[in-house]
Coordinates of C-alpha atoms in Angstrom, one line a residue:
M1 CA 0.2 -0.2 0.2
T2 CA 1.6 3.2 -0.5
L3 CA 1.8 5.9 1.9
T4 CA 0.6 9.0 1.6
I5 CA -0.1 12.1 4.0
P6 CA -3.9 11.7 5.7
G7 CA -6.1 14.1 4.7
F8 CA -4.1 15.7 1.2
T9 CA -4.4 14.8 -2.8
Y10 CA -1.4 14.2 -4.9
R11 CA -0.4 15.5 -8.0
R12 CA 2.3 15.6 -10.6
V13 CA 3.1 18.8 -11.0
P14 CA 5.7 19.9 -14.0
A15 CA 8.1 21.8 -12.4
A16 CA 10.9 21.8 -15.5
E17 CA 11.3 20.5 -18.9
G18 CA 10.8 16.4 -18.8
V19 CA 10.7 16.6 -14.7
A20 CA 7.3 16.4 -13.0
L21 CA 7.2 16.2 -9.2
N22 CA 5.2 14.0 -6.5
V23 CA 3.4 16.7 -4.9
A24 CA 1.0 16.5 -1.8
I25 CA -1.4 19.4 -1.1
G26 CA -3.7 19.9 1.6
G27 CA -5.4 23.1 3.4
H28 CA -6.5 26.0 2.4
G29 CA -5.0 29.6 3.1
P30 CA -1.5 30.6 2.4
A31 CA 1.0 28.9 1.1
V32 CA 3.3 27.2 2.8
V33 CA 5.7 24.1 1.0
L34 CA 8.2 21.4 3.2
L35 CA 10.7 19.9 1.6
H36 CA 11.6 17.2 2.8
G37 CA 15.4 15.6 3.6
F38 CA 17.7 12.4 3.2
P39 CA 17.0 9.7 3.5
Q40 CA 13.6 10.6 3.5
T41 CA 10.9 11.3 0.7
H42 CA 7.5 14.2 1.6
L43 CA 6.2 11.9 4.2
M44 CA 8.3 13.1 6.9
W45 CA 6.5 16.2 7.4
R46 CA 3.3 14.3 7.5
L47 CA 2.6 15.2 11.3
V48 CA 3.6 18.9 11.0
A49 CA 1.8 19.4 7.7
T50 CA -1.8 17.9 9.0
E51 CA -1.4 20.6 11.6
L52 CA -1.0 23.7 9.5
A53 CA -3.0 23.0 6.2
T54 CA -5.9 23.8 8.7
D55 CA -5.6 27.3 8.3
H56 CA -2.1 27.1 5.2
T57 CA -2.4 25.2 1.9
V58 CA 0.4 23.0 2.3
I59 CA 2.6 22.1 -0.3
V60 CA 5.1 19.4 0.5
P61 CA 6.6 17.9 -2.9
D62 CA 9.6 14.8 -3.4
L63 CA 12.3 16.8 -4.4
R64 CA 13.6 15.7 -7.8
G65 CA 15.5 12.6 -7.7
Y66 CA 13.9 11.4 -4.6
G67 CA 10.1 9.6 -3.9
A68 CA 8.1 9.5 -6.6
S69 CA 9.5 12.2 -8.3
D70 CA 11.1 12.1 -11.4
K71 CA 14.8 11.4 -11.6
P72 CA 17.0 13.0 -14.7
A73 CA 20.3 11.9 -15.1
G74 CA 22.7 13.2 -13.1
D75 CA 25.7 13.3 -16.0
D76 CA 25.1 17.7 -16.1
P77 CA 26.7 19.3 -13.1
D78 CA 23.4 21.4 -12.8
A79 CA 21.1 18.5 -12.8
Y80 CA 21.0 18.7 -9.0
A81 CA 22.3 22.0 -8.3
K82 CA 20.2 23.4 -5.7
R83 CA 19.5 26.4 -8.1
T84 CA 17.9 23.7 -10.5
M85 CA 15.7 22.2 -7.7
A86 CA 14.9 25.7 -6.3
A87 CA 13.7 26.3 -9.6
D88 CA 11.5 23.4 -9.5
V89 CA 9.6 24.5 -6.7
V90 CA 9.4 27.8 -7.3
T91 CA 7.9 26.5 -10.8
V92 CA 5.7 24.3 -9.2
A93 CA 4.3 26.7 -6.5
G94 CA 3.6 28.9 -9.5
V95 CA 1.6 26.1 -10.8
L96 CA -0.9 26.0 -8.4
G97 CA -1.6 29.3 -8.0
F98 CA 0.8 30.7 -5.8
D99 CA 3.4 33.3 -6.8
R100 CA 4.7 34.1 -3.0
F101 CA 5.0 31.4 -0.3
A102 CA 6.7 30.3 3.0
L103 CA 9.5 27.5 2.8
A104 CA 10.8 25.2 5.4
G105 CA 13.6 22.9 4.3
H106 CA 14.9 19.3 6.4
D107 CA 18.4 18.7 5.5
R108 CA 18.8 18.2 2.0
G109 CA 15.4 19.6 1.8
A110 CA 17.0 23.0 3.5
L111 CA 19.4 23.9 1.5
V112 CA 17.5 23.6 -1.8
A113 CA 15.0 26.9 0.3
I114 CA 17.9 29.0 1.3
R115 CA 19.2 28.5 -2.3
A116 CA 15.3 29.2 -3.7
G117 CA 15.8 32.1 -0.7
L118 CA 18.7 33.7 -2.5
D119 CA 18.3 33.3 -5.7
H120 CA 13.9 34.1 -5.9
P121 CA 13.7 36.9 -2.9
S122 CA 10.8 37.7 -4.6
K123 CA 8.5 34.6 -3.8
V124 CA 10.3 33.9 -0.2
T125 CA 8.7 35.0 2.0
H126 CA 9.4 33.1 4.8
L127 CA 12.0 30.4 5.2
A128 CA 13.0 28.4 8.1
S129 CA 15.7 25.9 7.9
L130 CA 15.6 22.5 10.0
D131 CA 18.8 21.2 10.6
V132 CA 21.3 22.1 8.1
L133 CA 24.5 25.0 7.8
P134 CA 24.7 26.1 4.4
T135 CA 26.5 24.3 1.8
L136 CA 29.4 26.6 1.9
D137 CA 29.9 27.1 6.0
M138 CA 29.1 23.1 6.2
W139 CA 32.2 22.5 3.6
D140 CA 34.0 25.1 5.9
V141 CA 33.4 23.2 9.0
M142 CA 34.3 19.6 8.5
R143 CA 37.4 19.2 8.8
G144 CA 40.1 16.6 10.7
T145 CA 39.1 13.6 12.5
T146 CA 35.3 14.8 13.5
A147 CA 34.6 15.2 10.3
A148 CA 34.2 11.1 10.5
V149 CA 30.8 11.8 11.0
G150 CA 30.4 13.8 7.2
F151 CA 31.3 10.5 5.9
H152 CA 28.5 9.4 3.5
L153 CA 29.3 14.3 1.6
Y154 CA 32.8 13.0 0.9
L155 CA 31.4 9.2 -0.3
M156 CA 28.9 10.7 -2.5
A157 CA 30.7 13.5 -3.6
Q158 CA 33.3 11.3 -5.3
P159 CA 33.5 11.0 -9.4
P160 CA 30.3 8.9 -11.2
G161 CA 30.6 5.3 -10.1
L162 CA 32.5 4.2 -7.4
P163 CA 30.0 5.7 -4.8
E164 CA 27.2 4.6 -6.8
R165 CA 27.9 1.1 -6.8
M166 CA 28.7 1.1 -3.0
I167 CA 26.1 1.9 -2.2
A168 CA 24.0 0.1 -4.7
A169 CA 26.0 -3.0 -2.8
S170 CA 24.5 -2.6 0.8
A171 CA 21.5 0.0 -0.1
D172 CA 19.4 -0.5 3.3
E173 CA 22.2 -1.1 5.6
F174 CA 23.5 2.3 3.5
F175 CA 20.3 3.9 4.3
G176 CA 18.9 2.6 7.5
H177 CA 22.8 3.4 9.0
F178 CA 21.3 7.2 8.8
L179 CA 18.2 6.6 9.9
D180 CA 19.1 4.8 13.6
L181 CA 21.9 6.9 14.3
W182 CA 20.4 10.2 13.8
S183 CA 17.0 9.3 15.4
R184 CA 17.2 10.4 19.2
D185 CA 13.7 8.2 19.3
P186 CA 13.1 5.1 16.9
A187 CA 9.2 5.3 17.6
A188 CA 9.0 7.9 15.7
I189 CA 9.9 6.8 12.5
P190 CA 7.0 3.6 12.6
D191 CA 8.1 0.7 10.8
D192 CA 5.9 1.1 7.6
V193 CA 7.5 4.5 6.9
R194 CA 11.3 3.4 7.3
A195 CA 10.6 0.4 4.7
E196 CA 9.0 3.7 2.4
Y197 CA 12.2 5.3 3.6
L198 CA 14.5 2.3 2.3
R199 CA 12.2 1.8 -0.5
A200 CA 12.5 4.9 -1.8
S201 CA 16.4 5.6 -1.3
R202 CA 16.9 2.1 -2.9
E203 CA 15.2 2.8 -5.7
A204 CA 16.6 6.3 -6.3
V205 CA 20.9 5.8 -5.7
P206 CA 21.9 7.3 -8.7
S207 CA 19.9 10.6 -8.1
I208 CA 20.4 10.8 -4.6
V209 CA 24.6 10.3 -4.8
A210 CA 24.4 13.4 -7.9
D211 CA 22.4 15.5 -5.1
Y212 CA 25.0 15.0 -3.2
R213 CA 27.7 15.2 -6.1
A214 CA 26.2 18.7 -6.4
S215 CA 27.5 20.2 -3.2
A216 CA 30.4 19.5 -3.4
G217 CA 30.9 21.4 -6.8
V218 CA 28.5 23.2 -8.4
D219 CA 26.6 24.7 -4.8
V220 CA 29.8 25.6 -3.7
A221 CA 30.0 27.3 -6.3
H222 CA 27.4 29.4 -6.5
D223 CA 27.6 30.1 -2.4
A224 CA 30.7 31.5 -3.2
A225 CA 29.5 33.6 -5.4
D226 CA 26.8 35.1 -3.3
R227 CA 29.0 35.3 -0.6
A228 CA 31.3 37.4 -2.7
A229 CA 28.6 39.4 -3.7
G230 CA 27.3 40.3 -0.6
R231 CA 24.4 38.7 -1.0
R232 CA 21.7 37.6 1.9
L233 CA 18.0 36.3 2.6
T234 CA 16.5 39.0 3.1
M235 CA 13.6 37.6 4.5
P236 CA 12.8 36.5 8.2
V237 CA 14.1 33.0 8.9
T238 CA 13.9 30.7 11.8
V239 CA 16.7 28.0 12.3
L240 CA 16.4 25.0 14.7
Q241 CA 19.3 23.1 15.2
Q242 CA 21.1 20.5 17.1
D243 CA 23.9 21.9 18.7
W244 CA 26.3 20.8 16.1
G245 CA 29.0 24.1 17.2
A246 CA 29.9 22.1 20.2
A247 CA 30.7 19.0 18.9
L248 CA 32.7 20.5 15.4
G249 CA 34.0 23.5 17.1
F250 CA 32.3 26.4 15.1
D251 CA 29.8 28.9 16.3
A252 CA 26.6 28.4 14.1
V253 CA 24.6 31.4 15.7
G254 CA 27.2 33.3 13.9
L255 CA 27.7 31.6 11.0
W256 CA 23.7 31.3 9.9
R257 CA 23.2 35.7 10.8
A258 CA 26.0 36.9 8.1
W259 CA 23.1 34.8 5.3
A260 CA 20.7 36.4 7.1
P261 CA 19.8 39.3 9.0
D262 CA 16.1 38.6 10.2
L263 CA 17.2 35.4 12.4
V264 CA 15.6 33.2 14.9
H265 CA 18.2 30.9 16.0
R266 CA 17.2 27.7 18.5
T267 CA 19.4 25.2 19.6
V268 CA 17.2 22.4 19.9
D269 CA 18.1 18.7 21.8
F270 CA 15.4 17.0 19.7
G271 CA 17.1 14.1 17.2
H272 CA 18.1 15.0 13.3
F273 CA 14.6 14.0 12.0
M274 CA 12.7 16.8 14.4
A275 CA 9.4 17.2 12.0
E276 CA 9.0 13.4 12.8
E277 CA 10.5 13.6 16.8
A278 CA 9.4 16.5 17.8
P279 CA 6.3 17.8 15.8
V280 CA 4.0 20.1 18.0
E281 CA 7.8 22.1 18.4
V282 CA 8.7 21.7 15.2
T283 CA 4.4 23.2 13.9
L284 CA 5.0 25.6 16.4
A285 CA 8.3 27.1 15.4
L286 CA 7.2 27.7 11.8
R287 CA 4.1 29.5 13.0
E288 CA 5.7 32.3 15.5
L289 CA 8.0 32.2 12.0
L290 CA 4.5 33.1 9.7
K291 CA 4.1 35.7 12.1
R292 CA 7.0 37.8 12.1

């Protein structure tokens, strides 16, 4: 049985030439777009989405390359650039009738959200990021033995071929490792949802690797160009983040404030999968953001 967000309708929405996204849509009112992370699908937002749908139109896509969305080949470095994936989101929202929308992302989806905020400031009214740093800063803080926590970033940054074969050879173990390691409350991801995450990831190894590979190449170049040009996120921004700064030795608030002058930054004690582990708190944080 295909898992869905209760009460939401589903559409395949064109995002770019030859690429359509699987999108769950629910509620009525101002639009909020929710972007999932790794190794997950749009289902990670199921608890938050149903709450927000009481007074918002909530749009929850599978990112290109993930879930039931199209998975173009990653031969072109731009195919999975966050700039391309952000353009997908803007296009999908427009097709659904929303020229302006609030945007929240977790993990990989947060990187797409950040890029959308930088590239399309007239479209994104509010922005929330769950448990990442912007790409350029992420690579800057990964150094020494502490960088071992991000081994997957280095593995999937390698040239095409070996990473895909290695991961595909033990896909469930690879993706399951992160579901186990990054969760403080395993019960927050029920067995059927976990099985769906593993199935979807197993069937998307090349595109998932291409997404990560872009973050070691073209995404860094885009962030560096924005930093050099002094571009910043002009909308209200809320960041919910585990205390990675203490673990890896960086000032998370300082790094974020360089990108987002209108910032609320909260260090939380939830696990990485916070939209599932602490949906009430995440929903409240998003509602507070939407009032700013």
